JSON list of N, CA and C in Angstrom, two decimals:
[
{"chain": "S", "resi": 558, "resn": "MET", "atom": "N", "xyz": [-1.92, 8.58, 7.68]},
{"chain": "S", "resi": 558, "resn": "MET", "atom": "CA", "xyz": [-1.39, 8.01, 6.46]},
{"chain": "S", "resi": 558, "resn": "MET", "atom": "C", "xyz": [0.09, 7.73, 6.64]},
{"chain": "S", "resi": 559, "resn": "TRP", "atom": "N", "xyz": [0.57, 6.63, 6.08]},
{"chain": "S", "resi": 559, "resn": "TRP", "atom": "CA", "xyz": [2.00, 6.37, 6.06]},
{"chain": "S", "resi": 559, "resn": "TRP", "atom": "C", "xyz": [2.41, 5.94, 4.67]},
{"chain": "S", "resi": 560, "resn": "THR", "atom": "N", "xyz": [3.63, 6.21, 4.33]},
{"chain": "S", "resi": 560, "resn": "THR", "atom": "CA", "xyz": [4.14, 5.77, 3.04]},
{"chain": "S", "resi": 560, "resn": "THR", "atom": "C", "xyz": [5.48, 5.10, 3.26]},
{"chain": "S", "resi": 561, "resn": "PHE", "atom": "N", "xyz": [5.76, 4.15, 2.42]},
{"chain": "S", "resi": 561, "resn": "PHE", "atom": "CA", "xyz": [7.03, 3.45, 2.49]},
{"chain": "S", "resi": 561, "resn": "PHE", "atom": "C", "xyz": [7.21, 2.70, 1.20]},
{"chain": "S", "resi": 562, "resn": "GLY", "atom": "N", "xyz": [8.39, 2.25, 0.94]},
{"chain": "S", "resi": 562, "resn": "GLY", "atom": "CA", "xyz": [8.64, 1.50, -0.29]},
{"chain": "S", "resi": 562, "resn": "GLY", "atom": "C", "xyz": [9.71, 0.45, -0.08]},
{"chain": "S", "resi": 563, "resn": "GLY", "atom": "N", "xyz": [9.50, -0.71, -0.63]},
{"chain": "S", "resi": 563, "resn": "GLY", "atom": "CA", "xyz": [10.50, -1.77, -0.54]},
{"chain": "S", "resi": 563, "resn": "GLY", "atom": "C", "xyz": [11.67, -1.48, -1.47]},
{"chain": "S", "resi": 564, "resn": "ARG", "atom": "N", "xyz": [12.80, -2.01, -1.15]},
{"chain": "S", "resi": 564, "resn": "ARG", "atom": "CA", "xyz": [13.99, -1.72, -1.95]},
{"chain": "S", "resi": 564, "resn": "ARG", "atom": "C", "xyz": [14.74, -2.99, -2.33]},
{"chain": "S", "resi": 565, "resn": "ASN", "atom": "N", "xyz": [14.05, -4.10, -2.50]},
{"chain": "S", "resi": 565, "resn": "ASN", "atom": "CA", "xyz": [14.69, -5.36, -2.87]},
{"chain": "S", "resi": 565, "resn": "ASN", "atom": "C", "xyz": [14.85, -5.40, -4.38]},
{"chain": "S", "resi": 566, "resn": "PRO", "atom": "N", "xyz": [16.07, -5.23, -4.90]},
{"chain": "S", "resi": 566, "resn": "PRO", "atom": "CA", "xyz": [16.26, -5.17, -6.36]},
{"chain": "S", "resi": 566, "resn": "PRO", "atom": "C", "xyz": [15.92, -6.47, -7.07]},
{"chain": "S", "resi": 567, "resn": "HIS", "atom": "N", "xyz": [15.95, -7.60, -6.37]},
{"chain": "S", "resi": 567, "resn": "HIS", "atom": "CA", "xyz": [15.63, -8.88, -7.00]},
{"chain": "S", "resi": 567, "resn": "HIS", "atom": "C", "xyz": [14.15, -9.01, -7.32]},
{"chain": "S", "resi": 568, "resn": "LEU", "atom": "N", "xyz": [13.31, -8.29, -6.61]},
{"chain": "S", "resi": 568, "resn": "LEU", "atom": "CA", "xyz": [11.87, -8.35, -6.84]},
{"chain": "S", "resi": 568, "resn": "LEU", "atom": "C", "xyz": [11.40, -7.24, -7.78]},
{"chain": "S", "resi": 569, "resn": "ARG", "atom": "N", "xyz": [12.30, -6.45, -8.28]},
{"chain": "S", "resi": 569, "resn": "ARG", "atom": "CA", "xyz": [11.96, -5.33, -9.15]},
{"chain": "S", "resi": 569, "resn": "ARG", "atom": "C", "xyz": [12.77, -5.38, -10.44]},
{"chain": "S", "resi": 570, "resn": "PRO", "atom": "N", "xyz": [12.51, -6.35, -11.31]},
{"chain": "S", "resi": 570, "resn": "PRO", "atom": "CA", "xyz": [13.31, -6.50, -12.53]},
{"chain": "S", "resi": 570, "resn": "PRO", "atom": "C", "xyz": [13.18, -5.33, -13.49]},
{"chain": "S", "resi": 571, "resn": "TRP", "atom": "N", "xyz": [12.10, -4.57, -13.42]},
{"chain": "S", "resi": 571, "resn": "TRP", "atom": "CA", "xyz": [11.93, -3.43, -14.33]},
{"chain": "S", "resi": 571, "resn": "TRP", "atom": "C", "xyz": [12.97, -2.35, -14.09]},
{"chain": "S", "resi": 572, "resn": "ARG", "atom": "N", "xyz": [13.59, -2.34, -12.92]},
{"chain": "S", "resi": 572, "resn": "ARG", "atom": "CA", "xyz": [14.65, -1.36, -12.66]},
{"chain": "S", "resi": 572, "resn": "ARG", "atom": "C", "xyz": [15.84, -1.57, -13.59]},
{"chain": "S", "resi": 573, "resn": "ARG", "atom": "N", "xyz": [16.13, -2.83, -13.91]},
{"chain": "S", "resi": 573, "resn": "ARG", "atom": "CA", "xyz": [17.24, -3.12, -14.83]},
{"chain": "S", "resi": 573, "resn": "ARG", "atom": "C", "xyz": [16.94, -2.56, -16.21]},
{"chain": "S", "resi": 574, "resn": "LEU", "atom": "N", "xyz": [15.68, -2.37, -16.53]},
{"chain": "S", "resi": 574, "resn": "LEU", "atom": "CA", "xyz": [15.28, -1.82, -17.82]},
{"chain": "S", "resi": 574, "resn": "LEU", "atom": "C", "xyz": [15.16, -0.30, -17.78]},
{"chain": "S", "resi": 575, "resn": "GLY", "atom": "N", "xyz": [15.49, 0.30, -16.64]},
{"chain": "S", "resi": 575, "resn": "GLY", "atom": "CA", "xyz": [15.42, 1.74, -16.50]},
{"chain": "S", "resi": 575, "resn": "GLY", "atom": "C", "xyz": [14.03, 2.26, -16.21]},
{"chain": "S", "resi": 576, "resn": "MET", "atom": "N", "xyz": [13.11, 1.37, -15.86]},
{"chain": "S", "resi": 576, "resn": "MET", "atom": "CA", "xyz": [11.74, 1.78, -15.55]},
{"chain": "S", "resi": 576, "resn": "MET", "atom": "C", "xyz": [11.63, 2.11, -14.07]},
{"chain": "S", "resi": 577, "resn": "THR", "atom": "N", "xyz": [10.67, 2.93, -13.71]},
{"chain": "S", "resi": 577, "resn": "THR", "atom": "CA", "xyz": [10.46, 3.29, -12.31]},
{"chain": "S", "resi": 577, "resn": "THR", "atom": "C", "xyz": [9.54, 2.28, -11.64]},
{"chain": "S", "resi": 578, "resn": "ASP", "atom": "N", "xyz": [9.59, 2.26, -10.32]},
{"chain": "S", "resi": 578, "resn": "ASP", "atom": "CA", "xyz": [8.72, 1.38, -9.54]},
{"chain": "S", "resi": 578, "resn": "ASP", "atom": "C", "xyz": [7.27, 1.82, -9.69]},
{"chain": "S", "resi": 579, "resn": "PRO", "atom": "N", "xyz": [6.33, 0.86, -9.71]},
{"chain": "S", "resi": 579, "resn": "PRO", "atom": "CA", "xyz": [4.93, 1.23, -9.76]},
{"chain": "S", "resi": 579, "resn": "PRO", "atom": "C", "xyz": [4.51, 1.87, -8.44]},
{"chain": "S", "resi": 580, "resn": "SER", "atom": "N", "xyz": [3.56, 2.78, -8.52]},
{"chain": "S", "resi": 580, "resn": "SER", "atom": "CA", "xyz": [2.97, 3.38, -7.33]},
{"chain": "S", "resi": 580, "resn": "SER", "atom": "C", "xyz": [1.71, 2.58, -7.00]},
{"chain": "S", "resi": 581, "resn": "ILE", "atom": "N", "xyz": [1.60, 2.14, -5.75]},
{"chain": "S", "resi": 581, "resn": "ILE", "atom": "CA", "xyz": [0.48, 1.32, -5.32]},
{"chain": "S", "resi": 581, "resn": "ILE", "atom": "C", "xyz": [-0.25, 2.03, -4.19]},
{"chain": "S", "resi": 582, "resn": "LEU", "atom": "N", "xyz": [-1.55, 2.20, -4.34]},
{"chain": "S", "resi": 582, "resn": "LEU", "atom": "CA", "xyz": [-2.37, 2.84, -3.32]},
{"chain": "S", "resi": 582, "resn": "LEU", "atom": "C", "xyz": [-3.22, 1.78, -2.63]},
{"chain": "S", "resi": 583, "resn": "VAL", "atom": "N", "xyz": [-3.09, 1.69, -1.31]},
{"chain": "S", "resi": 583, "resn": "VAL", "atom": "CA", "xyz": [-3.91, 0.80, -0.49]},
{"chain": "S", "resi": 583, "resn": "VAL", "atom": "C", "xyz": [-4.82, 1.68, 0.34]},
{"chain": "S", "resi": 584, "resn": "THR", "atom": "N", "xyz": [-6.12, 1.43, 0.26]},
{"chain": "S", "resi": 584, "resn": "THR", "atom": "CA", "xyz": [-7.07, 2.25, 1.00]},
{"chain": "S", "resi": 584, "resn": "THR", "atom": "C", "xyz": [-8.22, 1.40, 1.51]},
{"chain": "S", "resi": 585, "resn": "ASN", "atom": "N", "xyz": [-8.86, 1.85, 2.56]},
{"chain": "S", "resi": 585, "resn": "ASN", "atom": "CA", "xyz": [-10.05, 1.20, 3.08]},
{"chain": "S", "resi": 585, "resn": "ASN", "atom": "C", "xyz": [-10.85, 2.21, 3.90]},
{"chain": "S", "resi": 586, "resn": "ASP", "atom": "N", "xyz": [-12.02, 1.79, 4.36]},
{"chain": "S", "resi": 586, "resn": "ASP", "atom": "CA", "xyz": [-12.82, 2.67, 5.22]},
{"chain": "S", "resi": 586, "resn": "ASP", "atom": "C", "xyz": [-12.94, 2.08, 6.62]},
{"chain": "S", "resi": 587, "resn": "ASP", "atom": "N", "xyz": [-12.13, 1.08, 6.93]},
{"chain": "S", "resi": 587, "resn": "ASP", "atom": "CA", "xyz": [-12.19, 0.42, 8.23]},
{"chain": "S", "resi": 587, "resn": "ASP", "atom": "C", "xyz": [-11.21, 0.99, 9.24]},
{"chain": "S", "resi": 588, "resn": "GLY", "atom": "N", "xyz": [-10.44, 1.99, 8.85]},
{"chain": "S", "resi": 588, "resn": "GLY", "atom": "CA", "xyz": [-9.50, 2.60, 9.76]},
{"chain": "S", "resi": 588, "resn": "GLY", "atom": "C", "xyz": [-8.08, 2.08, 9.57]},
{"chain": "S", "resi": 589, "resn": "ILE", "atom": "N", "xyz": [-7.13, 2.89, 9.97]},
{"chain": "S", "resi": 589, "resn": "ILE", "atom": "CA", "xyz": [-5.73, 2.59, 9.76]},
{"chain": "S", "resi": 589, "resn": "ILE", "atom": "C", "xyz": [-5.28, 1.36, 10.56]},
{"chain": "S", "resi": 590, "resn": "ASP", "atom": "N", "xyz": [-5.99, 1.05, 11.65]},
{"chain": "S", "resi": 590, "resn": "ASP", "atom": "CA", "xyz": [-5.63, -0.11, 12.47]},
{"chain": "S", "resi": 590, "resn": "ASP", "atom": "C", "xyz": [-6.43, -1.35, 12.11]},
{"chain": "S", "resi": 591, "resn": "ALA", "atom": "N", "xyz": [-7.13, -1.34, 10.98]},
{"chain": "S", "resi": 591, "resn": "ALA", "atom": "CA", "xyz": [-7.94, -2.49, 10.57]},
{"chain": "S", "resi": 591, "resn": "ALA", "atom": "C", "xyz": [-7.06, -3.71, 10.34]},
{"chain": "S", "resi": 592, "resn": "HIS", "atom": "N", "xyz": [-7.63, -4.85, 10.67]},
{"chain": "S", "resi": 592, "resn": "HIS", "atom": "CA", "xyz": [-6.91, -6.12, 10.50]},
{"chain": "S", "resi": 592, "resn": "HIS", "atom": "C", "xyz": [-6.53, -6.32, 9.03]},
{"chain": "S", "resi": 593, "resn": "GLY", "atom": "N", "xyz": [-5.28, -6.55, 8.78]},
{"chain": "S", "resi": 593, "resn": "GLY", "atom": "CA", "xyz": [-4.83, -6.90, 7.44]},
{"chain": "S", "resi": 593, "resn": "GLY", "atom": "C", "xyz": [-4.30, -5.78, 6.58]},
{"chain": "S", "resi": 594, "resn": "ILE", "atom": "N", "xyz": [-4.62, -4.51, 6.88]},
{"chain": "S", "resi": 594, "resn": "ILE", "atom": "CA", "xyz": [-4.18, -3.44, 5.99]},
{"chain": "S", "resi": 594, "resn": "ILE", "atom": "C", "xyz": [-2.65, -3.32, 6.00]},
{"chain": "S", "resi": 595, "resn": "ARG", "atom": "N", "xyz": [-2.05, -3.47, 7.16]},
{"chain": "S", "resi": 595, "resn": "ARG", "atom": "CA", "xyz": [-0.59, -3.38, 7.25]},
{"chain": "S", "resi": 595, "resn": "ARG", "atom": "C", "xyz": [0.06, -4.58, 6.57]},
{"chain": "S", "resi": 596, "resn": "ALA", "atom": "N", "xyz": [-0.52, -5.77, 6.76]},
{"chain": "S", "resi": 596, "resn": "ALA", "atom": "CA", "xyz": [0.02, -6.97, 6.11]},
{"chain": "S", "resi": 596, "resn": "ALA", "atom": "C", "xyz": [-0.04, -6.84, 4.60]},
{"chain": "S", "resi": 597, "resn": "LEU", "atom": "N", "xyz": [-1.14, -6.32, 4.09]},
{"chain": "S", "resi": 597, "resn": "LEU", "atom": "CA", "xyz": [-1.28, -6.12, 2.64]},
{"chain": "S", "resi": 597, "resn": "LEU", "atom": "C", "xyz": [-0.23, -5.13, 2.14]},
{"chain": "S", "resi": 598, "resn": "ALA", "atom": "N", "xyz": [-0.11, -4.02, 2.84]},
{"chain": "S", "resi": 598, "resn": "ALA", "atom": "CA", "xyz": [0.87, -3.01, 2.44]},
{"chain": "S", "resi": 598, "resn": "ALA", "atom": "C", "xyz": [2.29, -3.55, 2.50]},
{"chain": "S", "resi": 599, "resn": "ASP", "atom": "N", "xyz": [2.60, -4.31, 3.55]},
{"chain": "S", "resi": 599, "resn": "ASP", "atom": "CA", "xyz": [3.94, -4.90, 3.66]},
{"chain": "S", "resi": 599, "resn": "ASP", "atom": "C", "xyz": [4.23, -5.86, 2.52]},
{"chain": "S", "resi": 600, "resn": "ALA", "atom": "N", "xyz": [3.23, -6.66, 2.13]},
{"chain": "S", "resi": 600, "resn": "ALA", "atom": "CA", "xyz": [3.42, -7.61, 1.03]},
{"chain": "S", "resi": 600, "resn": "ALA", "atom": "C", "xyz": [3.62, -6.88, -0.30]},
{"chain": "S", "resi": 601, "resn": "LEU", "atom": "N", "xyz": [2.86, -5.82, -0.52]},
{"chain": "S", "resi": 601, "resn": "LEU", "atom": "CA", "xyz": [2.97, -5.07, -1.77]},
{"chain": "S", "resi": 601, "resn": "LEU", "atom": "C", "xyz": [4.25, -4.26, -1.86]},
{"chain": "S", "resi": 602, "resn": "GLU", "atom": "N", "xyz": [4.86, -3.99, -0.72]},
{"chain": "S", "resi": 602, "resn": "GLU", "atom": "CA", "xyz": [6.11, -3.23, -0.68]},
{"chain": "S", "resi": 602, "resn": "GLU", "atom": "C", "xyz": [7.19, -3.90, -1.52]},
{"chain": "S", "resi": 603, "resn": "ALA", "atom": "N", "xyz": [7.09, -5.21, -1.69]},
{"chain": "S", "resi": 603, "resn": "ALA", "atom": "CA", "xyz": [8.09, -5.95, -2.46]},
{"chain": "S", "resi": 603, "resn": "ALA", "atom": "C", "xyz": [8.04, -5.63, -3.95]},
{"chain": "S", "resi": 604, "resn": "VAL", "atom": "N", "xyz": [6.93, -5.08, -4.43]},
{"chain": "S", "resi": 604, "resn": "VAL", "atom": "CA", "xyz": [6.80, -4.83, -5.87]},
{"chain": "S", "resi": 604, "resn": "VAL", "atom": "C", "xyz": [6.67, -3.37, -6.26]},
{"chain": "S", "resi": 605, "resn": "GLY", "atom": "N", "xyz": [6.55, -2.47, -5.29]},
{"chain": "S", "resi": 605, "resn": "GLY", "atom": "CA", "xyz": [6.42, -1.06, -5.66]},
{"chain": "S", "resi": 605, "resn": "GLY", "atom": "C", "xyz": [6.43, -0.15, -4.46]},
{"chain": "S", "resi": 606, "resn": "ASP", "atom": "N", "xyz": [6.23, 1.13, -4.74]},
{"chain": "S", "resi": 606, "resn": "ASP", "atom": "CA", "xyz": [6.16, 2.14, -3.69]},
{"chain": "S", "resi": 606, "resn": "ASP", "atom": "C", "xyz": [4.71, 2.23, -3.22]},
{"chain": "S", "resi": 607, "resn": "VAL", "atom": "N", "xyz": [4.50, 1.91, -1.95]},
{"chain": "S", "resi": 607, "resn": "VAL", "atom": "CA", "xyz": [3.16, 1.78, -1.39]},
{"chain": "S", "resi": 607, "resn": "VAL", "atom": "C", "xyz": [2.78, 3.02, -0.60]},
{"chain": "S", "resi": 608, "resn": "THR", "atom": "N", "xyz": [1.57, 3.49, -0.82]},
{"chain": "S", "resi": 608, "resn": "THR", "atom": "CA", "xyz": [0.97, 4.55, -0.02]},
{"chain": "S", "resi": 608, "resn": "THR", "atom": "C", "xyz": [-0.31, 4.00, 0.58]},
{"chain": "S", "resi": 609, "resn": "VAL", "atom": "N", "xyz": [-0.48, 4.16, 1.88]},
{"chain": "S", "resi": 609, "resn": "VAL", "atom": "CA", "xyz": [-1.69, 3.70, 2.56]},
{"chain": "S", "resi": 609, "resn": "VAL", "atom": "C", "xyz": [-2.48, 4.93, 2.98]},
{"chain": "S", "resi": 610, "resn": "VAL", "atom": "N", "xyz": [-3.78, 4.92, 2.64]},
{"chain": "S", "resi": 610, "resn": "VAL", "atom": "CA", "xyz": [-4.67, 6.01, 3.03]},
{"chain": "S", "resi": 610, "resn": "VAL", "atom": "C", "xyz": [-5.88, 5.38, 3.70]},
{"chain": "S", "resi": 611, "resn": "ALA", "atom": "N", "xyz": [-6.12, 5.76, 4.94]},
{"chain": "S", "resi": 611, "resn": "ALA", "atom": "CA", "xyz": [-7.25, 5.23, 5.68]},
{"chain": "S", "resi": 611, "resn": "ALA", "atom": "C", "xyz": [-7.60, 6.22, 6.79]},
{"chain": "S", "resi": 612, "resn": "PRO", "atom": "N", "xyz": [-8.87, 6.26, 7.19]},
{"chain": "S", "resi": 612, "resn": "PRO", "atom": "CA", "xyz": [-9.26, 7.15, 8.28]},
{"chain": "S", "resi": 612, "resn": "PRO", "atom": "C", "xyz": [-8.68, 6.64, 9.61]},
{"chain": "S", "resi": 613, "resn": "PRO", "atom": "N", "xyz": [-8.60, 7.51, 10.60]},
{"chain": "S", "resi": 613, "resn": "PRO", "atom": "CA", "xyz": [-8.05, 7.09, 11.89]},
{"chain": "S", "resi": 613, "resn": "PRO", "atom": "C", "xyz": [-8.91, 6.03, 12.59]},
{"chain": "S", "resi": 614, "resn": "THR", "atom": "N", "xyz": [-10.20, 6.01, 12.32]},
{"chain": "S", "resi": 614, "resn": "THR", "atom": "CA", "xyz": [-11.11, 5.01, 12.90]},
{"chain": "S", "resi": 614, "resn": "THR", "atom": "C", "xyz": [-12.02, 4.49, 11.80]},
{"chain": "S", "resi": 615, "resn": "THR", "atom": "N", "xyz": [-12.79, 3.45, 12.11]},
{"chain": "S", "resi": 615, "resn": "THR", "atom": "CA", "xyz": [-13.69, 2.88, 11.12]},
{"chain": "S", "resi": 615, "resn": "THR", "atom": "C", "xyz": [-14.70, 3.91, 10.64]},
{"chain": "S", "resi": 616, "resn": "ASN", "atom": "N", "xyz": [-15.04, 3.84, 9.36]},
{"chain": "S", "resi": 616, "resn": "ASN", "atom": "CA", "xyz": [-15.95, 4.78, 8.73]},
{"chain": "S", "resi": 616, "resn": "ASN", "atom": "C", "xyz": [-16.81, 4.02, 7.72]},
{"chain": "S", "resi": 617, "resn": "PRO", "atom": "N", "xyz": [-17.74, 3.16, 8.20]},
{"chain": "S", "resi": 617, "resn": "PRO", "atom": "CA", "xyz": [-18.46, 2.27, 7.30]},
{"chain": "S", "resi": 617, "resn": "PRO", "atom": "C", "xyz": [-19.53, 2.94, 6.44]},
{"chain": "S", "resi": 618, "resn": "GLY", "atom": "N", "xyz": [-19.91, 4.15, 6.74]},
{"chain": "S", "resi": 618, "resn": "GLY", "atom": "CA", "xyz": [-20.99, 4.81, 6.00]},
{"chain": "S", "resi": 618, "resn": "GLY", "atom": "C", "xyz": [-20.79, 4.89, 4.50]},
{"chain": "S", "resi": 619, "resn": "PRO", "atom": "N", "xyz": [-19.66, 5.39, 4.00]},
{"chain": "S", "resi": 619, "resn": "PRO", "atom": "CA", "xyz": [-19.48, 5.51, 2.55]},
{"chain": "S", "resi": 619, "resn": "PRO", "atom": "C", "xyz": [-19.56, 4.18, 1.80]},
{"chain": "S", "resi": 620, "resn": "ALA", "atom": "N", "xyz": [-19.11, 3.10, 2.40]},
{"chain": "S", "resi": 620, "resn": "ALA", "atom": "CA", "xyz": [-19.14, 1.81, 1.71]},
{"chain": "S", "resi": 620, "resn": "ALA", "atom": "C", "xyz": [-20.55, 1.23, 1.66]},
{"chain": "S", "resi": 621, "resn": "ALA", "atom": "N", "xyz": [-21.42, 1.68, 2.53]},
{"chain": "S", "resi": 621, "resn": "ALA", "atom": "CA", "xyz": [-22.78, 1.14, 2.59]},
{"chain": "S", "resi": 621, "resn": "ALA", "atom": "C", "xyz": [-23.69, 1.74, 1.52]},
{"chain": "S", "resi": 622, "resn": "ILE", "atom": "N", "xyz": [-23.22, 2.75, 0.84]},
{"chain": "S", "resi": 622, "resn": "ILE", "atom": "CA", "xyz": [-24.06, 3.43, -0.16]},
{"chain": "S", "resi": 622, "resn": "ILE", "atom": "C", "xyz": [-24.06, 2.65, -1.45]}
]
């Protein structure tokens, strides 16, 4: 798991109102190295504090239920 947060004040107008950044959870069952998970997390970093949770390798069983 990794966590990070963007700090661009121009993309976070709610800070001027004294509000906190939204917490955003990105998760999947395809593994931490799955195509696109990092790109999604990087894009969302512009609007809030992002936490990514994913298994170390693909784990398709739970999604198949």
